[in-house]
Short mmCIF file of N, CA and C in Angstrom, two decimals:
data_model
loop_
_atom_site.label_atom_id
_atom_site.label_comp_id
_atom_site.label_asym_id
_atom_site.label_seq_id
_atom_site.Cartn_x
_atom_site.Cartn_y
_atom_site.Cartn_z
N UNK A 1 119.01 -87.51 -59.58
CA UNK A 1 117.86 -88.16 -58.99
C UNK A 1 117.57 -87.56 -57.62
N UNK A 2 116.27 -87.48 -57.57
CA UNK A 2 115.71 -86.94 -56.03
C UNK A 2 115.50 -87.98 -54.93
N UNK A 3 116.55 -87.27 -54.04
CA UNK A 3 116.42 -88.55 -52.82
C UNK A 3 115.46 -88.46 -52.10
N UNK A 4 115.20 -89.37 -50.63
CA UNK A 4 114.07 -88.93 -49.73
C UNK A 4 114.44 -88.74 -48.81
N UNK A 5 115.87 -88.34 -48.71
CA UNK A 5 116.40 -88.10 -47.65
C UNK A 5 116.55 -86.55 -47.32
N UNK A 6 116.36 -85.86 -48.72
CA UNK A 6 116.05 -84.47 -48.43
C UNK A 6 114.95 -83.81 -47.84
N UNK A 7 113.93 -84.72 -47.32
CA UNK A 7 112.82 -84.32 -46.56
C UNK A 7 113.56 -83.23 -45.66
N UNK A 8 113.16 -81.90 -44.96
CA UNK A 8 113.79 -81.88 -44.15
C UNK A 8 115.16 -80.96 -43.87
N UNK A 9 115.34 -81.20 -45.19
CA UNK A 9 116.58 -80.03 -45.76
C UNK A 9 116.45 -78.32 -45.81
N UNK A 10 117.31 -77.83 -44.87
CA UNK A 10 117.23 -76.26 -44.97
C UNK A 10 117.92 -75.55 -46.25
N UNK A 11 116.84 -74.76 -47.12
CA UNK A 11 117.16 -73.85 -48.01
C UNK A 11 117.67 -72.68 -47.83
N UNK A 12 118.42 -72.04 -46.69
CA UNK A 12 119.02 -71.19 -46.31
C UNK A 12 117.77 -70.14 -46.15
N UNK A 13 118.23 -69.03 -46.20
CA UNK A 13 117.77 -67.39 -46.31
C UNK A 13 118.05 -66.82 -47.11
N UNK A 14 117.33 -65.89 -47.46
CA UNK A 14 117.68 -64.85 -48.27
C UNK A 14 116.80 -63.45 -47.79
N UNK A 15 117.16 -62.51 -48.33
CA UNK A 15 116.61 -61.04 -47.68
C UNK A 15 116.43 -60.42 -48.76
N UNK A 16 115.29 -59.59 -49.13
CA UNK A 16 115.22 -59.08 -50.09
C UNK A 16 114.57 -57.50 -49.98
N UNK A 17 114.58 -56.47 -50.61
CA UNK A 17 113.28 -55.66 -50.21
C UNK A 17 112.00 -55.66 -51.58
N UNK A 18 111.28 -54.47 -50.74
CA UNK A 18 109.89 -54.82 -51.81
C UNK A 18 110.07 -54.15 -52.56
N UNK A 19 110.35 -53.45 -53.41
CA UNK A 19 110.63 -52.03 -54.14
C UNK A 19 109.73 -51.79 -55.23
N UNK A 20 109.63 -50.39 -55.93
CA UNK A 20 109.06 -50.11 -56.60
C UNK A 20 109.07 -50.42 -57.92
N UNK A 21 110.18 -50.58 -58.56
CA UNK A 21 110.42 -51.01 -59.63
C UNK A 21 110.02 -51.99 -60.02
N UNK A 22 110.60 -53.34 -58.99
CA UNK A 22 109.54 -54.50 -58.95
C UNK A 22 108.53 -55.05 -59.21
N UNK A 23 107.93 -54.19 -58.10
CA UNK A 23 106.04 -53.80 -57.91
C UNK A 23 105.60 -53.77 -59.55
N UNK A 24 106.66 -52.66 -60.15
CA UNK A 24 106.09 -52.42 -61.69
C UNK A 24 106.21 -53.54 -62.90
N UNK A 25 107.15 -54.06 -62.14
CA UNK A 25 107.53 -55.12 -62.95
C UNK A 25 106.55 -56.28 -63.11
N UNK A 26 106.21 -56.28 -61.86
CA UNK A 26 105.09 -57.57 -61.58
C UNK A 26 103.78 -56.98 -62.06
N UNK A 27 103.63 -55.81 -61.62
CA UNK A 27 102.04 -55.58 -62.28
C UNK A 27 102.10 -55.90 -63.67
N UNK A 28 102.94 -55.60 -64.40
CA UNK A 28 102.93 -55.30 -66.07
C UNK A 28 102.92 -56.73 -66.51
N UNK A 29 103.48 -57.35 -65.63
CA UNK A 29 103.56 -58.77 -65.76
C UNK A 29 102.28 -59.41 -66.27
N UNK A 30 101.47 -58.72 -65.09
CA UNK A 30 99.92 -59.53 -65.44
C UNK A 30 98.83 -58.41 -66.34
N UNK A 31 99.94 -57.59 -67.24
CA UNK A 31 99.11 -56.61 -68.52
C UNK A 31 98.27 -55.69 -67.41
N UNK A 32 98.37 -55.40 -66.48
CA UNK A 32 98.42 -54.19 -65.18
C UNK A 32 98.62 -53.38 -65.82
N UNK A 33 98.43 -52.11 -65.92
CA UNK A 33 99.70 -50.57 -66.25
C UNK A 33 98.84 -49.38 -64.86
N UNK A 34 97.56 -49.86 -64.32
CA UNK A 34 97.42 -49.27 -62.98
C UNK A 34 98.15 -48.62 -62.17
N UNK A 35 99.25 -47.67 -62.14
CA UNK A 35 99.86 -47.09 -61.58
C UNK A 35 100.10 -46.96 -59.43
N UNK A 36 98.70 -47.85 -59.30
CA UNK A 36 98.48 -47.74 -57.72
C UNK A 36 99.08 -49.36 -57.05
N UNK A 37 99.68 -49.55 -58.66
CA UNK A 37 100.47 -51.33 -57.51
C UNK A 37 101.73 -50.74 -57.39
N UNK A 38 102.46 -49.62 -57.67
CA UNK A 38 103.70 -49.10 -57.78
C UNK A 38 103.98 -47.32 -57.67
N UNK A 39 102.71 -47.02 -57.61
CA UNK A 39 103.03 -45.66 -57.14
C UNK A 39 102.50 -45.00 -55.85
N UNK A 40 103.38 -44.59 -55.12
CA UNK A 40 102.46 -44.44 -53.39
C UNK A 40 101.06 -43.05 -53.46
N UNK A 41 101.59 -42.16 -54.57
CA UNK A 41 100.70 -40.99 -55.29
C UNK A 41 99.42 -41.49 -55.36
N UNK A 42 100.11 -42.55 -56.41
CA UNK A 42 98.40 -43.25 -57.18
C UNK A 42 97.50 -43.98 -56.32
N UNK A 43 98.51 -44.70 -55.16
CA UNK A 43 97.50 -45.46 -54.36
C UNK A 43 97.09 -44.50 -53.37
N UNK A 44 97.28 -43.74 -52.60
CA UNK A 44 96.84 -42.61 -51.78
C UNK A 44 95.71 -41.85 -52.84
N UNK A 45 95.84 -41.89 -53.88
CA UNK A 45 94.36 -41.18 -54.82
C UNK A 45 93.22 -42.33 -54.67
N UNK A 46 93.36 -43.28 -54.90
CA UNK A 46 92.87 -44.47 -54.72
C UNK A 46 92.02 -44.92 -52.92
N UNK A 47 92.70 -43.99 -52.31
CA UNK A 47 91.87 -44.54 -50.69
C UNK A 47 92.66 -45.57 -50.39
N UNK A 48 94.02 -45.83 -50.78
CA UNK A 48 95.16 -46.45 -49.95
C UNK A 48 95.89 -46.13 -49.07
N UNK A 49 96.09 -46.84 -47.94
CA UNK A 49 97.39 -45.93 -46.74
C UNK A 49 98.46 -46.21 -47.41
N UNK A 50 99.23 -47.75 -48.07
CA UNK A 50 100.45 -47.80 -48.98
C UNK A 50 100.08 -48.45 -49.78
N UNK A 51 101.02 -48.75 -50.64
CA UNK A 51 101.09 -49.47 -52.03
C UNK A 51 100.49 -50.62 -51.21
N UNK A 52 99.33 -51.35 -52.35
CA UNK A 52 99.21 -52.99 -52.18
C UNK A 52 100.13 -53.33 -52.61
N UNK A 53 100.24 -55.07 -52.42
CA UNK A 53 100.85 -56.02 -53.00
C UNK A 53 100.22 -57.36 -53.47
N UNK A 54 100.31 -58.18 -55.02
CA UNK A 54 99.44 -58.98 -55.25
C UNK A 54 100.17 -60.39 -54.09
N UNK A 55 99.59 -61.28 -53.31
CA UNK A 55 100.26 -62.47 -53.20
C UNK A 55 101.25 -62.59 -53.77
N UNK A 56 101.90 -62.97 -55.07
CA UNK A 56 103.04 -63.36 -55.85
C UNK A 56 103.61 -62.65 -55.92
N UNK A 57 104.06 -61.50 -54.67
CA UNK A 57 105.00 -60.22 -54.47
C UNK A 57 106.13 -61.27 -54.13
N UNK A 58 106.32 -62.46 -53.61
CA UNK A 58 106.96 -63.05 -52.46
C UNK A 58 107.87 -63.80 -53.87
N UNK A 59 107.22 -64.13 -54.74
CA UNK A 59 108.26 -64.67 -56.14
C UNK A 59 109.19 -63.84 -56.32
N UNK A 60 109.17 -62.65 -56.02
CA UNK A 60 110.53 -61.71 -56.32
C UNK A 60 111.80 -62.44 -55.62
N UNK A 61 111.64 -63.31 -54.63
CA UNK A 61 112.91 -63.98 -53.72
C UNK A 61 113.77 -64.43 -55.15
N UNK A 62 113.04 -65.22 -56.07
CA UNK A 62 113.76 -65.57 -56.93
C UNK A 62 114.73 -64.83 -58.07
N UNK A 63 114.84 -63.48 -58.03
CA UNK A 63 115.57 -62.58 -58.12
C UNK A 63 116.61 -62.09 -57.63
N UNK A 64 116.43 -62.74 -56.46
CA UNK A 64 117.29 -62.68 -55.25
C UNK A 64 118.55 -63.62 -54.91
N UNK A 65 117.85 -65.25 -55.58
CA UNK A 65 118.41 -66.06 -55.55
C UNK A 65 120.07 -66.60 -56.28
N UNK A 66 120.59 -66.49 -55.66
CA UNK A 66 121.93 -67.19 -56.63
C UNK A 66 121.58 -68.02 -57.60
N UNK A 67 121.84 -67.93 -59.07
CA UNK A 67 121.50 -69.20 -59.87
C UNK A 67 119.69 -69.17 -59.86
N UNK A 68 118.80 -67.87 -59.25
CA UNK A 68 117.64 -67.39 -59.87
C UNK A 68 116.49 -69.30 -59.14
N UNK A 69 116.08 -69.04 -59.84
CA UNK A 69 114.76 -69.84 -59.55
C UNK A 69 115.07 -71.07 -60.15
N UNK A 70 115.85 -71.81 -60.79
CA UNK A 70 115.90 -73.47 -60.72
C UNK A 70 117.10 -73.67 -59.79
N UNK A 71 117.63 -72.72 -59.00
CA UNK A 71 118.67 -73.02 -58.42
C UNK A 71 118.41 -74.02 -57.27
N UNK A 72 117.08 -74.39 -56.36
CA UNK A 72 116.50 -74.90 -55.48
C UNK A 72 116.71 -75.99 -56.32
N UNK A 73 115.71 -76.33 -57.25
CA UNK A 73 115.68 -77.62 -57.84
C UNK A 73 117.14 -78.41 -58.53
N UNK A 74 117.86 -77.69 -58.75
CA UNK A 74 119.01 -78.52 -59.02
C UNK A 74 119.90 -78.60 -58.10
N UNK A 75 119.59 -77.77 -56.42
CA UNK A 75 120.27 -78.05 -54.87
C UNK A 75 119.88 -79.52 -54.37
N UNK A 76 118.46 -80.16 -55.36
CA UNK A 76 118.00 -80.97 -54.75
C UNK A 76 118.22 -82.20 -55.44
N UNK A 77 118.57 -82.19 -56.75
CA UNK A 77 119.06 -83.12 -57.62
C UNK A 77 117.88 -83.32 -58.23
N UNK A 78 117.19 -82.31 -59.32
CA UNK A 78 115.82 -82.48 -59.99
C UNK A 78 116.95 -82.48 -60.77
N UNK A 79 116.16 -83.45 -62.18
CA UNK A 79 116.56 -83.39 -63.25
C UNK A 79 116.43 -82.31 -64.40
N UNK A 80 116.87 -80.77 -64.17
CA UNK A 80 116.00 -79.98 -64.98
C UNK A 80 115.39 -80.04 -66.39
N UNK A 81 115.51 -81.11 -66.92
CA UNK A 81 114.99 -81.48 -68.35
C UNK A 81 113.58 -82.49 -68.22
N UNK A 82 113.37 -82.46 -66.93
CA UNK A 82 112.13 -83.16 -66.57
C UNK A 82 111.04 -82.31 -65.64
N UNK A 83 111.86 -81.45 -65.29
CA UNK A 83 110.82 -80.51 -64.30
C UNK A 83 109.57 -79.56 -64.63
N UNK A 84 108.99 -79.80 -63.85
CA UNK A 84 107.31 -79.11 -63.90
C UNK A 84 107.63 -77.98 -62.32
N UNK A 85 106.40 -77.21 -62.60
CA UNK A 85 106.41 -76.58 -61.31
C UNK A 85 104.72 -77.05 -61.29
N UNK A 86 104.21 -77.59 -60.41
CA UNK A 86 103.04 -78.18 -60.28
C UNK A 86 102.24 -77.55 -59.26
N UNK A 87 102.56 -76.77 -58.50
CA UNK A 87 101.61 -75.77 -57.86
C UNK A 87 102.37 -75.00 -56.85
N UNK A 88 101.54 -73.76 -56.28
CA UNK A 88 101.91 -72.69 -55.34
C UNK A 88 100.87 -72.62 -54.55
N UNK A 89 100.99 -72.10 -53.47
CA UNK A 89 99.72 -71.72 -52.37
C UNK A 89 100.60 -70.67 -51.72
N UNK A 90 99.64 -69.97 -51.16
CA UNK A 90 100.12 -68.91 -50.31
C UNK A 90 99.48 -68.84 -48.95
N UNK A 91 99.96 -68.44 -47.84
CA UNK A 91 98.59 -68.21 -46.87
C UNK A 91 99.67 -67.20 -46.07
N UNK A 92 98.75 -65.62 -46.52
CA UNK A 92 98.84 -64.86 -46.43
C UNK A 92 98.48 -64.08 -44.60
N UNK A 93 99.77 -63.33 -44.07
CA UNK A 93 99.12 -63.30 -42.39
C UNK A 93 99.29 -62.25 -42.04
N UNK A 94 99.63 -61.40 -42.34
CA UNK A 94 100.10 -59.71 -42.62
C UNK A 94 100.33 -58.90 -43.98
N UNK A 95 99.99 -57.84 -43.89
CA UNK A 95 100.33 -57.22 -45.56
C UNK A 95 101.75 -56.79 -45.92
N UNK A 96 101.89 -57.35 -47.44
CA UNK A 96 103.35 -56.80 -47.52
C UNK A 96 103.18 -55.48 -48.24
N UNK A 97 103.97 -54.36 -47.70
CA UNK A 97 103.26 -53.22 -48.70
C UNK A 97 105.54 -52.64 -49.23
N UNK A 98 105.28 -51.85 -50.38
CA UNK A 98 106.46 -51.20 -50.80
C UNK A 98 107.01 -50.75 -49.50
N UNK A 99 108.05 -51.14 -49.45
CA UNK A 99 109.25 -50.52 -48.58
C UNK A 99 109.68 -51.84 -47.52
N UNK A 100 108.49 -52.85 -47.96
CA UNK A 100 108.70 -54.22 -46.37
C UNK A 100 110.31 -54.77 -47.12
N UNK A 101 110.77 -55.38 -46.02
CA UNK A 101 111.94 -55.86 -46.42
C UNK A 101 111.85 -57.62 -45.65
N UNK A 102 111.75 -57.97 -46.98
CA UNK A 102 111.38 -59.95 -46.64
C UNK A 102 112.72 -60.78 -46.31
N UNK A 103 112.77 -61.48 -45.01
CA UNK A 103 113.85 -62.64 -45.18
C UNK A 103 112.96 -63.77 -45.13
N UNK A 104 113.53 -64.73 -46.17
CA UNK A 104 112.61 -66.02 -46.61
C UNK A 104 113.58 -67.06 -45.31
N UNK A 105 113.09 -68.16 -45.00
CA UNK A 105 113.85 -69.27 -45.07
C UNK A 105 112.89 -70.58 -45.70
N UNK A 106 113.35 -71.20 -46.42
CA UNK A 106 112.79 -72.20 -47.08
C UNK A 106 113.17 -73.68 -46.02
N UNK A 107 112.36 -75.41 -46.42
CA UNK A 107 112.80 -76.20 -46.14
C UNK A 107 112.01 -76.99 -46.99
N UNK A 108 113.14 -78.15 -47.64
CA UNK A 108 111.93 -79.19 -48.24
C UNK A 108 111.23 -80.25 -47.03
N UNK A 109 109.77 -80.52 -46.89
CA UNK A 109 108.73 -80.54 -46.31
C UNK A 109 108.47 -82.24 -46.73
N UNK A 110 108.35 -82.55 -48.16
CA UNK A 110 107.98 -84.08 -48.05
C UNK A 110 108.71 -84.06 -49.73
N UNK A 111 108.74 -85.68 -49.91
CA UNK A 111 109.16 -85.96 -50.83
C UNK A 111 108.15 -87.58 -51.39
N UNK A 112 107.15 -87.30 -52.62
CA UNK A 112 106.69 -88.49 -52.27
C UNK A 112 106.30 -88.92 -54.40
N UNK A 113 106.11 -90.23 -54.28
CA UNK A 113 106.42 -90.74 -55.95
C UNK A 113 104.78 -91.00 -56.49
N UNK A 114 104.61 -91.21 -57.43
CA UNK A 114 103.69 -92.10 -58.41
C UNK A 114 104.01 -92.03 -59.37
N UNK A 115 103.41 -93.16 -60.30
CA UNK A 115 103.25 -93.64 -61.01
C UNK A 115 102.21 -92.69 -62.07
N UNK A 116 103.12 -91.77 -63.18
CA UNK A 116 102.52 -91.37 -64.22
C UNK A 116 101.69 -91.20 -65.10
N UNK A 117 100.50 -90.55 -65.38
CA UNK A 117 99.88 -91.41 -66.52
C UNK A 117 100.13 -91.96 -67.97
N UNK A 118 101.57 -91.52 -68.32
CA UNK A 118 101.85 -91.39 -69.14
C UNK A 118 103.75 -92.65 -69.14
N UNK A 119 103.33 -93.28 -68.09
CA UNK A 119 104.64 -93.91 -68.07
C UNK A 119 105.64 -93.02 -66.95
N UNK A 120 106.36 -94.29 -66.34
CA UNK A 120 107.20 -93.46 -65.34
C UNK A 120 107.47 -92.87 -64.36
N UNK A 121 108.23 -93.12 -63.40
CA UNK A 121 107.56 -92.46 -61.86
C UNK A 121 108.00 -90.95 -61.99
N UNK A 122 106.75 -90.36 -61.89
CA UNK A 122 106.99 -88.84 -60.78
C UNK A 122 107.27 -88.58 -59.45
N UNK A 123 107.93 -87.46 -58.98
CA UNK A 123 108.69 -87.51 -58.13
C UNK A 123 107.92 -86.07 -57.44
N UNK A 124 107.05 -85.78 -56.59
CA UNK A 124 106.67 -84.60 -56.47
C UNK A 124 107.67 -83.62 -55.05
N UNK A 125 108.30 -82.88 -55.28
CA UNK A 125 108.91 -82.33 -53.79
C UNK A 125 108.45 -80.98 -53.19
N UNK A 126 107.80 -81.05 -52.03
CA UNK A 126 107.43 -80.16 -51.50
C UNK A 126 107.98 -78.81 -50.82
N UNK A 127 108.19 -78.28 -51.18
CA UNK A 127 109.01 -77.01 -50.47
C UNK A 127 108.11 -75.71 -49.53
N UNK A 128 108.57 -75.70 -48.82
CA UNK A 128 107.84 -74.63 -47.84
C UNK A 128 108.97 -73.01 -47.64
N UNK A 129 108.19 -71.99 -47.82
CA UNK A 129 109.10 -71.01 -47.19
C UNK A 129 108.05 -70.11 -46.67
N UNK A 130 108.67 -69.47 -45.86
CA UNK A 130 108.11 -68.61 -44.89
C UNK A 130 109.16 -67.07 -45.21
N UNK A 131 108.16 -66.04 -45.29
CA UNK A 131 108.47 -64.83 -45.08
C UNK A 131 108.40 -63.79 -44.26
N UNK A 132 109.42 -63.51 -43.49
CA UNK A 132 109.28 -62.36 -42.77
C UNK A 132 109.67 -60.79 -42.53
N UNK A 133 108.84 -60.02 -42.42
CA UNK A 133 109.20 -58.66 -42.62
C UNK A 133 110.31 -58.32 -42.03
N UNK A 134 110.23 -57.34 -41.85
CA UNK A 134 111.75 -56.48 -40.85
C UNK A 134 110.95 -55.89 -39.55
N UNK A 135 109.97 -56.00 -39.31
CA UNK A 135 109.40 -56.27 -37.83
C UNK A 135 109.40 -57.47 -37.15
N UNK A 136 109.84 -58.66 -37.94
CA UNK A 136 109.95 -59.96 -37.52
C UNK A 136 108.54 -60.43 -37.21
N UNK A 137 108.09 -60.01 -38.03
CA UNK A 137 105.92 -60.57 -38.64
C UNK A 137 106.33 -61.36 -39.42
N UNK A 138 105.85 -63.11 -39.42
CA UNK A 138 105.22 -63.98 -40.04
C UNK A 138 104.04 -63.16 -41.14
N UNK A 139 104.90 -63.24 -42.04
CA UNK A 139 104.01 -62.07 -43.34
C UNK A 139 103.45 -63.07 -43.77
N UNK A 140 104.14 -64.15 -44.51
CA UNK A 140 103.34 -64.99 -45.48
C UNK A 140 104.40 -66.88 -45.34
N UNK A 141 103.23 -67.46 -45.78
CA UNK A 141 103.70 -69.05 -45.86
C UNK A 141 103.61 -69.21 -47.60
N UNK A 142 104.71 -69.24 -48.05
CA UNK A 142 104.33 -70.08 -49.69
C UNK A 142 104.75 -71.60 -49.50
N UNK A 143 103.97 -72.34 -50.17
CA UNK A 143 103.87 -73.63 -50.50
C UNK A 143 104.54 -74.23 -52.28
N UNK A 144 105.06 -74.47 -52.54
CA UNK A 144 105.34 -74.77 -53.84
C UNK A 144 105.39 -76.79 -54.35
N UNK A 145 105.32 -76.92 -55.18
CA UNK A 145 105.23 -78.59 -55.44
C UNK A 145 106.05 -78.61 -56.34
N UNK A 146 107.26 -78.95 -56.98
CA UNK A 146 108.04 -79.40 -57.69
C UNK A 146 108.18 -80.72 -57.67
N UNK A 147 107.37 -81.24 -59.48
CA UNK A 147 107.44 -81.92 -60.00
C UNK A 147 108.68 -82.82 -61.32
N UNK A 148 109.19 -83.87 -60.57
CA UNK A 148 109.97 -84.18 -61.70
C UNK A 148 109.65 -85.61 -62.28
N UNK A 149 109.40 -85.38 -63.77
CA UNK A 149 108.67 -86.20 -64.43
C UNK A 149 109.07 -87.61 -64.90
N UNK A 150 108.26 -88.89 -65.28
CA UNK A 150 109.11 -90.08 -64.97
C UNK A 150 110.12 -89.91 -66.66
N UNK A 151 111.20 -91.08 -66.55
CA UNK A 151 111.92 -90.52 -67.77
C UNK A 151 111.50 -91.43 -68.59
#
């Protein structure tokens, strides 16, 4: 069960870099095969100074993560047989391009309930992380909502 006392709670750090492989990984992800989200060649043909990056470059943390991407939610006592991921935001403040090297620190932000439509309280928990390059630039803010559903 999710307390409300985790408002507030530090998700540590993690450090990751941006790499190419990645990059390829994620483009293909979204049926991409564009060669200029992952090749510095292709994007310099293109009228690029470096590789772009889509927003959801910053999901790679979860690769990163011990125990991967439900590892947050079961630090927090989600029930993983009830969990939703109910939204992301980004607000983007510098570019991340191939070669940036990100340290995240996360914190859960709020913790708040209703009443289901379907029966049952939901439990929505807010998580915030912040990314920063290896210039120590405020690159990006992700927002995430983890939802756990009533039983």
């Amino acid at each position: 069960m999710i307390e409300d006392t985790i408002v507030g709670r530090d998700l540590g750090t993690i450090t990751f870099p941006i790499d190419r492989s990645k990059l390829m990984e994620l483009s293909r992800s979204f049926f991409d095969t564009d060669p200029t989200w992952h090749d510095p060649e292709a994007a310099a043909a293109q009228g690029f100074a470096e590789v772009p990056t889509p927003p959801t470059v910053t999901t790679l943390v979860d690769h990163w993560r011990a125990g991967g991407a439900l590892e947050t939610a079961a630090s927090i006592g989600a029930d993983l047989n009830r969990l939703l991921h109910g939204e992301a935001s980004w607000e983007l403040l510098v570019p991340v391009h191939l070669g940036d090297v990100l340290t995240t620190r996360g914190s859960i932000t709020d913790v708040t309930r209703r009443e289901g439509k379907r029966g049952g309280t939901m439990t929505m928990v807010t998580i915030q992380t912040e990314f920063v390059n290896q210039r120590g630039e405020l690159a990006a803010r992700r927002t995430d909502v983890l939802i756990e559903t009533g039983a």
